XYZ file of C-alpha atoms in Angstrom:
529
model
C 92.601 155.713 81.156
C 89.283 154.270 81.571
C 91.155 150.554 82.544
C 93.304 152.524 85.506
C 89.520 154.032 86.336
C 87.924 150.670 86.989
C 91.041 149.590 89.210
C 91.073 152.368 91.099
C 87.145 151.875 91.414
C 87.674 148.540 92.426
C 90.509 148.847 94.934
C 88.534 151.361 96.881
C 85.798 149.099 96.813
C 87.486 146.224 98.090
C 88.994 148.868 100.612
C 85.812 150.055 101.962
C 84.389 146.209 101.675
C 88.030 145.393 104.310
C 86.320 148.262 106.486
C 83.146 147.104 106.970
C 84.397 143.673 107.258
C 86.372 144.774 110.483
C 83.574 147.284 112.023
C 81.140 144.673 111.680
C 83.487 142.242 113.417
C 84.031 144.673 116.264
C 80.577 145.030 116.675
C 80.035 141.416 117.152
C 83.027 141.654 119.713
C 81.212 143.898 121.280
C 77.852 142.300 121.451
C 79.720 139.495 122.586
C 80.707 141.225 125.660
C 77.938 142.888 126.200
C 76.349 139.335 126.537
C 79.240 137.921 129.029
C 78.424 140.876 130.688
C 74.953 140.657 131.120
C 75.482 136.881 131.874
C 77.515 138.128 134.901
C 74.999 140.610 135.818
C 72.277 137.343 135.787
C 74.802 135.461 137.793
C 75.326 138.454 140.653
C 71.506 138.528 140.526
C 71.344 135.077 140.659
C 74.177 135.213 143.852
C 71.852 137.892 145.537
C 68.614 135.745 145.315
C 70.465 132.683 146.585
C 71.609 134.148 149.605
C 70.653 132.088 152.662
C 67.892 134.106 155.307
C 66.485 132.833 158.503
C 63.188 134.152 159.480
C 63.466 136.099 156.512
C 66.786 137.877 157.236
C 69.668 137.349 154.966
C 72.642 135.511 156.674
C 75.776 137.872 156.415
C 78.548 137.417 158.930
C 77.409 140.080 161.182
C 73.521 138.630 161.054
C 75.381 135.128 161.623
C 76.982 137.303 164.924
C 73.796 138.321 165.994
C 72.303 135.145 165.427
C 75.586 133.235 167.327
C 75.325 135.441 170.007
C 71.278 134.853 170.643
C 71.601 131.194 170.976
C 74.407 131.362 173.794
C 71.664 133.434 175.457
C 69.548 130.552 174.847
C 71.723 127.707 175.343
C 73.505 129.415 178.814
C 69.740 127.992 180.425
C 71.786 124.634 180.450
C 72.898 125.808 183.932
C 69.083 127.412 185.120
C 68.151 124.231 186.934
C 71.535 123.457 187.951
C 71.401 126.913 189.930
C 68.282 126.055 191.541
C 68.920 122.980 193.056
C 72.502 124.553 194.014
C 70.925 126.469 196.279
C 68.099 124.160 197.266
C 69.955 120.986 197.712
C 74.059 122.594 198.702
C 73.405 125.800 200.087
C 69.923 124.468 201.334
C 68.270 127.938 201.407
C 65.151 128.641 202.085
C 62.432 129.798 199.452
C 62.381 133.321 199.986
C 66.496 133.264 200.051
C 66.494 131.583 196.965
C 64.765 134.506 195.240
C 66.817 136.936 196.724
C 69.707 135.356 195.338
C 68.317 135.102 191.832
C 67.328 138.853 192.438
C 70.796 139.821 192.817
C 72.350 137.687 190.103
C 70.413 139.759 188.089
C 71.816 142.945 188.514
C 73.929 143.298 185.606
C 70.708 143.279 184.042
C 69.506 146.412 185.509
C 72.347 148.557 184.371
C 72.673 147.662 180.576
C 72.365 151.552 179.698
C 75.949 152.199 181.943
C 77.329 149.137 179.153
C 75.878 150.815 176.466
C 77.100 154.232 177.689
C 81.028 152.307 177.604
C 81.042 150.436 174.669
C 79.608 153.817 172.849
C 81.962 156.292 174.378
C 84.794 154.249 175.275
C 86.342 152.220 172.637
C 88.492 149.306 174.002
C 91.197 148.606 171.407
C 90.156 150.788 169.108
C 86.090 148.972 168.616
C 83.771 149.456 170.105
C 82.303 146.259 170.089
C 84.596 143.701 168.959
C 86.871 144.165 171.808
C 84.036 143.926 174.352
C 82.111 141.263 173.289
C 85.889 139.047 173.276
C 86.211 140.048 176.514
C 82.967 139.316 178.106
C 83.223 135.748 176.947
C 86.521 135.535 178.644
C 84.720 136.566 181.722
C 81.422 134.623 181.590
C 84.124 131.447 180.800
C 85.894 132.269 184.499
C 82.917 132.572 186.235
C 80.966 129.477 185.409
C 84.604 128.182 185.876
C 84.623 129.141 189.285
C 81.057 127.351 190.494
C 82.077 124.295 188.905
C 84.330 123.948 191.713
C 81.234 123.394 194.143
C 80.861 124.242 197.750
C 84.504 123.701 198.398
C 84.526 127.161 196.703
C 81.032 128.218 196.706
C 80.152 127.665 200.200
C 77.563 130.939 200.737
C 74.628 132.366 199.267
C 76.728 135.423 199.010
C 79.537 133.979 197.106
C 76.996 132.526 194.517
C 75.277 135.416 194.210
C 78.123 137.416 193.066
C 79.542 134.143 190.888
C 75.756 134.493 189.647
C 75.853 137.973 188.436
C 79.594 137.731 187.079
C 77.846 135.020 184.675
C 75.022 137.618 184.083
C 77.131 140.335 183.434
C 78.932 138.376 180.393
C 75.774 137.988 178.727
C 73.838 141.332 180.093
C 77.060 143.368 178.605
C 77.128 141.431 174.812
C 73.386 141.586 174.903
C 73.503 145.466 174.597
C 76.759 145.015 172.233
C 74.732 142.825 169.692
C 71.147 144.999 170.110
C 73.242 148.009 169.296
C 73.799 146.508 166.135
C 70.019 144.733 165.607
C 68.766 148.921 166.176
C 71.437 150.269 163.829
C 69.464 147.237 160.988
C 66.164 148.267 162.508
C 66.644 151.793 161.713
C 67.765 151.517 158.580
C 64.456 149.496 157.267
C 61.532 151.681 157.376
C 59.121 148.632 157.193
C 57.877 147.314 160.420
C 57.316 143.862 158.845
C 61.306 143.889 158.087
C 62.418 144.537 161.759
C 60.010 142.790 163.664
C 61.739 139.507 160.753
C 65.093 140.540 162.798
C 63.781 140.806 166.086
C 62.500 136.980 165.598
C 65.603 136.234 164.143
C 67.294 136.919 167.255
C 64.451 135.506 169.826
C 64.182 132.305 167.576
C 68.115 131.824 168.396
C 67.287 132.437 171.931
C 64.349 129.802 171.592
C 67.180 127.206 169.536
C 69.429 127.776 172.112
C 66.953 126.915 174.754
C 66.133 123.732 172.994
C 69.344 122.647 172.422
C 70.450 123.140 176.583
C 67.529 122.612 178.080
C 66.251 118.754 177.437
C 69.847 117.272 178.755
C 69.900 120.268 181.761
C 67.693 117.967 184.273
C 69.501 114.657 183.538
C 72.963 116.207 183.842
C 71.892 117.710 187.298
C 70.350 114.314 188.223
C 72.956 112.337 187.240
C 76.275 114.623 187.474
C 75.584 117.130 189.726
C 75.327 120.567 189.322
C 79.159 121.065 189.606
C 79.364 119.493 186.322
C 76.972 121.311 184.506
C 78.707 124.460 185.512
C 81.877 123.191 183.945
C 79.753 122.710 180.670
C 78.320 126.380 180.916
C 81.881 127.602 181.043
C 82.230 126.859 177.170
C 79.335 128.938 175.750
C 80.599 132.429 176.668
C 83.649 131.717 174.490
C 81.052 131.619 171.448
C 80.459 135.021 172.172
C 84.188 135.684 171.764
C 83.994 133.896 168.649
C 81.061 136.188 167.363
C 83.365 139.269 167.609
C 85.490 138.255 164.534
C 82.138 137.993 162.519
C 81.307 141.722 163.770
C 81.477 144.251 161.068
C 83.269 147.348 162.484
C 86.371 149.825 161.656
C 88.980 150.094 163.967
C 89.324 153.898 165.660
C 93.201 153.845 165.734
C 94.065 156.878 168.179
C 97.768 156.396 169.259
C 99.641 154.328 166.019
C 100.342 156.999 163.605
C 104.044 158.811 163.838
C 102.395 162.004 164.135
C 100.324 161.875 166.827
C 103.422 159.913 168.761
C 105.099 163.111 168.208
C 102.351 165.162 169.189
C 102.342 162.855 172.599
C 106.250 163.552 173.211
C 105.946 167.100 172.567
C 103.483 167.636 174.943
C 102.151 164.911 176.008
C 100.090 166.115 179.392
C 97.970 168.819 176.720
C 97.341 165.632 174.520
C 96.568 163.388 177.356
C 94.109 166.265 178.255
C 92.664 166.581 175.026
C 91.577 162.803 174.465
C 89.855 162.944 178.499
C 88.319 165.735 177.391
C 86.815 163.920 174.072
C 85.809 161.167 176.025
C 83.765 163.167 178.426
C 82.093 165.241 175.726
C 80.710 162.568 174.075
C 80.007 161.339 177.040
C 77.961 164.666 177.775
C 76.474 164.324 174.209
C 75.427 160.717 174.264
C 73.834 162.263 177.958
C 72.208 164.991 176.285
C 70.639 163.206 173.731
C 69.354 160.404 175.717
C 67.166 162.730 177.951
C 65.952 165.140 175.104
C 64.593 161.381 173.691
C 63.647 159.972 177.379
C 61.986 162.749 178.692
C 59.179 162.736 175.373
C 55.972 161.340 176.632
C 55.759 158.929 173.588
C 58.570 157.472 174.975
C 58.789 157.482 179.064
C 54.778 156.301 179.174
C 55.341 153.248 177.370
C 58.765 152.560 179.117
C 56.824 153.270 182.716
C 54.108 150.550 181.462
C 56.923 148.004 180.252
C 57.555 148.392 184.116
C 54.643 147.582 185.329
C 53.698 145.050 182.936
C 56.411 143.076 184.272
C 56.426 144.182 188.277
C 53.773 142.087 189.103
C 54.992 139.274 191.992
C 55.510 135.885 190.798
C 55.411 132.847 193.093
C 58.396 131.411 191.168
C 60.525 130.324 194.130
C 57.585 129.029 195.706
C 56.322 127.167 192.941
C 59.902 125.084 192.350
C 60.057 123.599 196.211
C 56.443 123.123 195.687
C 57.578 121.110 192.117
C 60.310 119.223 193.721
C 59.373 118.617 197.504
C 55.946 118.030 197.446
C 54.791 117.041 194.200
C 58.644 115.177 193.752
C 59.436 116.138 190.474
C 62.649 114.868 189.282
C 65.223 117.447 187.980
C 65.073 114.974 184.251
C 61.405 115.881 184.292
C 62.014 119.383 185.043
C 64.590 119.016 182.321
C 61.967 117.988 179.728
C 59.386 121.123 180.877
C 62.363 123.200 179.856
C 62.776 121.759 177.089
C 58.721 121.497 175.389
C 58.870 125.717 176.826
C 61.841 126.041 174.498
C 60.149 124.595 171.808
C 56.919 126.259 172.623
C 58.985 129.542 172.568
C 60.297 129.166 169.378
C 56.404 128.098 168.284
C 55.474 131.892 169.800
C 58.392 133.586 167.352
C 57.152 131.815 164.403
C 53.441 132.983 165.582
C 54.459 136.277 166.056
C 56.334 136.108 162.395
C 53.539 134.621 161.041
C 50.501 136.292 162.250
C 50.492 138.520 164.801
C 53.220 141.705 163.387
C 50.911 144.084 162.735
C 48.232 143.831 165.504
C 48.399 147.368 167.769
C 50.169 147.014 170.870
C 47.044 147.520 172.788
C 45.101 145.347 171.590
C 48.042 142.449 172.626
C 48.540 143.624 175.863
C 45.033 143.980 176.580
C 44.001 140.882 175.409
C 47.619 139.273 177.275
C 46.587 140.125 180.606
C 43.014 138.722 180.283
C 44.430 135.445 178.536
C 47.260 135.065 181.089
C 44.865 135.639 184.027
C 42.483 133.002 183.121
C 45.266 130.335 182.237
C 47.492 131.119 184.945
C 44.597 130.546 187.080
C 45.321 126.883 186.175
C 48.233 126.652 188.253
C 45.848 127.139 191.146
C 44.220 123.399 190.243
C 47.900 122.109 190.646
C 48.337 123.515 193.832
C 45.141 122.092 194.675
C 45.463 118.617 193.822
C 42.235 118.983 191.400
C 43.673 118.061 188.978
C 44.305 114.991 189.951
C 40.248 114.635 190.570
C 39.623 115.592 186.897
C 41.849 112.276 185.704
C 44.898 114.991 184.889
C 47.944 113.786 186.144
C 50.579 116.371 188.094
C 53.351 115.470 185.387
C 50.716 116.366 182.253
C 49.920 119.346 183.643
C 52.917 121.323 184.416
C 53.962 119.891 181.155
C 51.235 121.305 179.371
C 50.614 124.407 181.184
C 53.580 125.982 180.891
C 54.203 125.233 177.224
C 50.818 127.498 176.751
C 52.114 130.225 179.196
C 55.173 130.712 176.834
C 54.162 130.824 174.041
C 51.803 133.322 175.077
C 54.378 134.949 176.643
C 56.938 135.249 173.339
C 54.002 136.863 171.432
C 53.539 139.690 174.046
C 57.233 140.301 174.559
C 58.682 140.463 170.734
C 56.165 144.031 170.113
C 58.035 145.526 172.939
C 61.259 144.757 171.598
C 60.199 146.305 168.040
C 59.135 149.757 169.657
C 62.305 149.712 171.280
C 64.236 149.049 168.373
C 62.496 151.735 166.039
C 62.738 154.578 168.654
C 66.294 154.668 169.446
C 68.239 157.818 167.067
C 71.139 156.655 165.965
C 74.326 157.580 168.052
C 72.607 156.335 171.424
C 71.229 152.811 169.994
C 73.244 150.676 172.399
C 72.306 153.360 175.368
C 68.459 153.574 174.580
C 67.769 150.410 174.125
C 69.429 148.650 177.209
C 68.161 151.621 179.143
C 64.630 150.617 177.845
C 65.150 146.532 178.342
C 66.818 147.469 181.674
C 63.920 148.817 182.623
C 61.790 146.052 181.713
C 64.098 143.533 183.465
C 64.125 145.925 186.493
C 59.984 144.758 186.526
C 61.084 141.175 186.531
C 63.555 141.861 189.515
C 60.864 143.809 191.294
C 58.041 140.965 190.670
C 60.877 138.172 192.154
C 61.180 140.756 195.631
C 57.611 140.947 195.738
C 57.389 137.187 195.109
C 59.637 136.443 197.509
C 58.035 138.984 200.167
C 54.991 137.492 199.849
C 56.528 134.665 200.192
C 58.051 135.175 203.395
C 54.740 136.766 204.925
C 52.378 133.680 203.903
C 55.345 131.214 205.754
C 55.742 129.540 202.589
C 58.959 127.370 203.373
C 60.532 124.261 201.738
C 58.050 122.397 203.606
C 55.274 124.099 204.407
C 52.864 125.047 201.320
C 49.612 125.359 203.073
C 49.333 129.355 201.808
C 50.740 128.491 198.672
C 47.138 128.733 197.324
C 46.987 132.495 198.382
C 50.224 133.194 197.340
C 49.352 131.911 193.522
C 45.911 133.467 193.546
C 47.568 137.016 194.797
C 50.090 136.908 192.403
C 47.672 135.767 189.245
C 45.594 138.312 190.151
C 47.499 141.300 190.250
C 48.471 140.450 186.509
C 45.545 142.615 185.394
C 46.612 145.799 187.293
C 49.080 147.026 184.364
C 46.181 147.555 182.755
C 45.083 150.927 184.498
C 48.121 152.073 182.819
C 47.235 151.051 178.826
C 46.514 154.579 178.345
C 50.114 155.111 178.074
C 49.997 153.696 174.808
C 47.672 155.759 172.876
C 50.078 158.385 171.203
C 52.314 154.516 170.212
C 49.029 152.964 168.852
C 48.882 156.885 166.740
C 52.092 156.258 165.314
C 51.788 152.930 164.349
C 48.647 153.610 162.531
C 50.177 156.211 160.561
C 53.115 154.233 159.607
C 50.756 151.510 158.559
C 48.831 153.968 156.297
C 52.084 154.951 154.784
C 53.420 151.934 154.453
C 50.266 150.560 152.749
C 50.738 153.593 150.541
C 54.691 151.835 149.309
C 52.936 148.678 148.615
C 49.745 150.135 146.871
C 52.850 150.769 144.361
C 53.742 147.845 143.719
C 52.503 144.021 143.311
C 52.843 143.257 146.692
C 50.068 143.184 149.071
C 50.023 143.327 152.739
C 48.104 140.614 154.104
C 45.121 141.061 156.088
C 46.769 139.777 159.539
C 46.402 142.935 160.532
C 42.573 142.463 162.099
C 43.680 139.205 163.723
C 43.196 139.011 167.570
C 45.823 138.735 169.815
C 46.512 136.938 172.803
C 49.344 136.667 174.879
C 51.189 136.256 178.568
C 51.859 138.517 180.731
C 55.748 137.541 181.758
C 58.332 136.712 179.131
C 60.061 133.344 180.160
């Protein structure tokens, strides 16, 4: 009895020995992945570290879209001296013509808020986005098309005008497709630093775009014509129809389901009704909230002194004859100004990146104007011929001059563009926001009708530049005149100081540290280029 004891004994030894034996080895199982795991979790936190940014914004397919459809804004410049001496050299217009005709081409820039007010109401395919931006390229591709065939086609300043704005409209109409998307990313980051990153994403691409067009723009013209470099221009808008396959949106299917085909044959006039009548109440909505937002002082005083900051004449016009016929500047020189402003704007962005994001908008405009009086006073010594007496030659200083003016002018404009961006509520982005840049590009059209006005009543013509002295000094001048209106921007300047409070709160938090750019001096232009 005791023998049969110690077996038993022993077999439930070596039975509870087996037991172990196996939970011990599925706890090592276990462990084991438990560590594959948390080796995958390294290597997805790896992935998300590695993930390529520009100007500190991570490159996803619809940032890559944005980005894309930036630099054909940029790049499209190819053809902005080729216009000019279209109209100077073929359609041989006067000054003062010539800005009217630039006026009108930019039309389409004036009514971005009636394309935002489509491509949010109106879906075209089912997107509201996707489908628009493809077919604006199309159209921007016809246009530039169409001038490339020269006078034979293009034989009045009314023709080119509306050939002009066609080409404007491509690019007006995807501009407020893509910013509806840059304020939807704005909105969702609550830190300033984060969208004014995305707003230099986008201007940089402008700036790269700029550089890549604009140093062979004056040697095409000079050597093939302009006819040629319109036939060039004609490829970029398709890049814009590219961008809409990198777009991030769900289609809105409304008619491919088999029940609402039977709802259509059963009674098809009451459904036909029904969909008008959805269109035209968002419609009413997107109306309803736009002027409960728009009619907020906070928001109409700033927009009134975007206006004015940019309604002030400009002797443009005048100042290209004066470049070409008088001073006989080549269109390859003019070429290469182009081309050191596009670098110099993409010097501003980084600037503005680097330095200058958290310095009140008053403070920049204020200091702007004064800046941008005093070096735009500059252009008066070229008109002169003093430079010339101070051992500066005529080539030097354009060059030189107006790589200053724009950078200046980048680090005034890139502020507005972040209060515009952080005020739009979301359901209105694309509406807000072009009504708020149509508004500013409504100033530029008004300063190129004043321009040319003056123009007209000093007799400045394609040869005669005796009053182009007044005309310059007039037009400098008035630069400081937005100022009466700073005021405006006291209840911004509020908000912005309590956002920085809280946002210095976040980062008390943590290790990061907000550096102390924020008591640096600004100085800036008054006209973005």
């Amino acid at each position: 009895m005791h023998e049969e004891e110690e077996k038993q004994e022993r077999r439930e030894k070596t039975n509870t020995a087996r037991v172990e034996k196996k939970h011990k080895r599925h706890i090592i199982i276990s462990r084991g992945e438990e560590s594959e795991n948390d080796d995958d979790s390294d290597d997805d936190d790896d992935k998300k570290v590695t993930v390529k940014t520009l100007f500190g914004v991570p490159m996803t397919p619809e940032t890559s879209a944005i980005a894309l459809v930036y630099f054909v804004q940029g790049v499209i410049g190819l053809a902005s001296l080729a216009k000019s001496f279209f109209l100077k050299d073929e359609l041989h217009l006067s000054p003062a013509e010539a800005a009217v005709v630039m006026s009108i081409s930019s039309l389409p820039w004036l009514v971005k808020p009636l394309w935002g007010f489509i491509s949010d109401t109106v879906p075209l395919f089912g997107y509201k986005r996707k489908s628009y931006l493809c077919l604006m390229g199309v159209v921007g591709c016809v246009a530039w098309s169409t001038l490339s065939q020269g006078v034979s086609v293009v034989d009045n300043r009314w023709t080119a005008s509306f050939l002009f704005a066609v080409g404007s409209l491509s690019i007006a109409f995807s501009d407020v497709l893509i910013d509806s998307i840059v304020v939807e990313r704005a909105r969702e980051s609550e830190d300033n630093s984060t969208t004014g990153s995305l707003q230099s994403l986008c201007w940089g691409m402008v700036a790269f775009g700029g550089i890549a067009s604009s140093y062979f723009s004056g040697e095409l013209v000079e050597e093939k014509g302009s006819a040629f470099v319109f036939a060039c221009t004609a490829v970029f808008p398709l890049l814009i129809a590219g961008a809409a396959f990198l777009v991030k949106e769900e289609r809105k299917d409304f008619s491919t389901s088999s029940e609402m085909v039977a709802n259509v044959v059963v009674s098809g006039g009451e459904r036909e009704e029904e969909k008008n009548g959805s269109v035209v109440e968002a419609g009413k909505e997107t109306l309803s909230t736009l002027w409960s937002v728009v009619k907020q002082k906070q928001i109409w005083g700033p927009a009134l002194f975007m206006y004015l900051w940019q309604a002030t004449p400009s002797p443009g016009s005048a100042m290209f004859y004066f470049s070409t016929n008088e001073l006989h500047f080549s269109p390859e020189f003019l070429g290469r100004v182009s081309f050191a402003r596009s670098l110099a704007a993409l010097g501003g962005v980084g600037l503005y990146n680097a330095y200058f994001k958290y310095v009140p908008l008053k403070k920049m405009f204020t200091y702007s104007a004064i800046l941008a009086t005093a070096l735009g006073s500059t252009q008066l010594l070229l008109v002169s011929g003093y430079n010339r007496e101070l051992g500066i030659s005529d080539e030097l200083f354009a060059l030189t001059d107006s790589a200053v003016l724009t950078v200046l002018g980048e680090i005034s404009f890139l502020p507005v563009l972040v209060l515009a961006a952080k005020i739009c509520p979301k359901g209105v982005e694309a509406t807000l926001f072009a009504s708020l840049m149509s508004l500013f590009n409504f100033g530029g059209v008004t300063s190129q009708f004043l321009g040319a006005g003056l123009t007209e009543k000093l007799g400045v013509t394609a040869d005669n530049f005796d009053n182009l002295f007044e005309l310059v000094a007039i037009c400098n001048f008035t630069t400081l005149l937005p100022l009466a209106a700073i005021g405006f921007l006291n209840e911004v300047e509020q908000e912005e100081e309590e956002e920085g409070d809280d946002t210095n709160n976040r980062k008390e938090e943590t290790p990061a540290t907000i550096s102390n750019t924020t008591n640096s001096g600004g100085g800036e232009n008054t006209k973005n280029p």
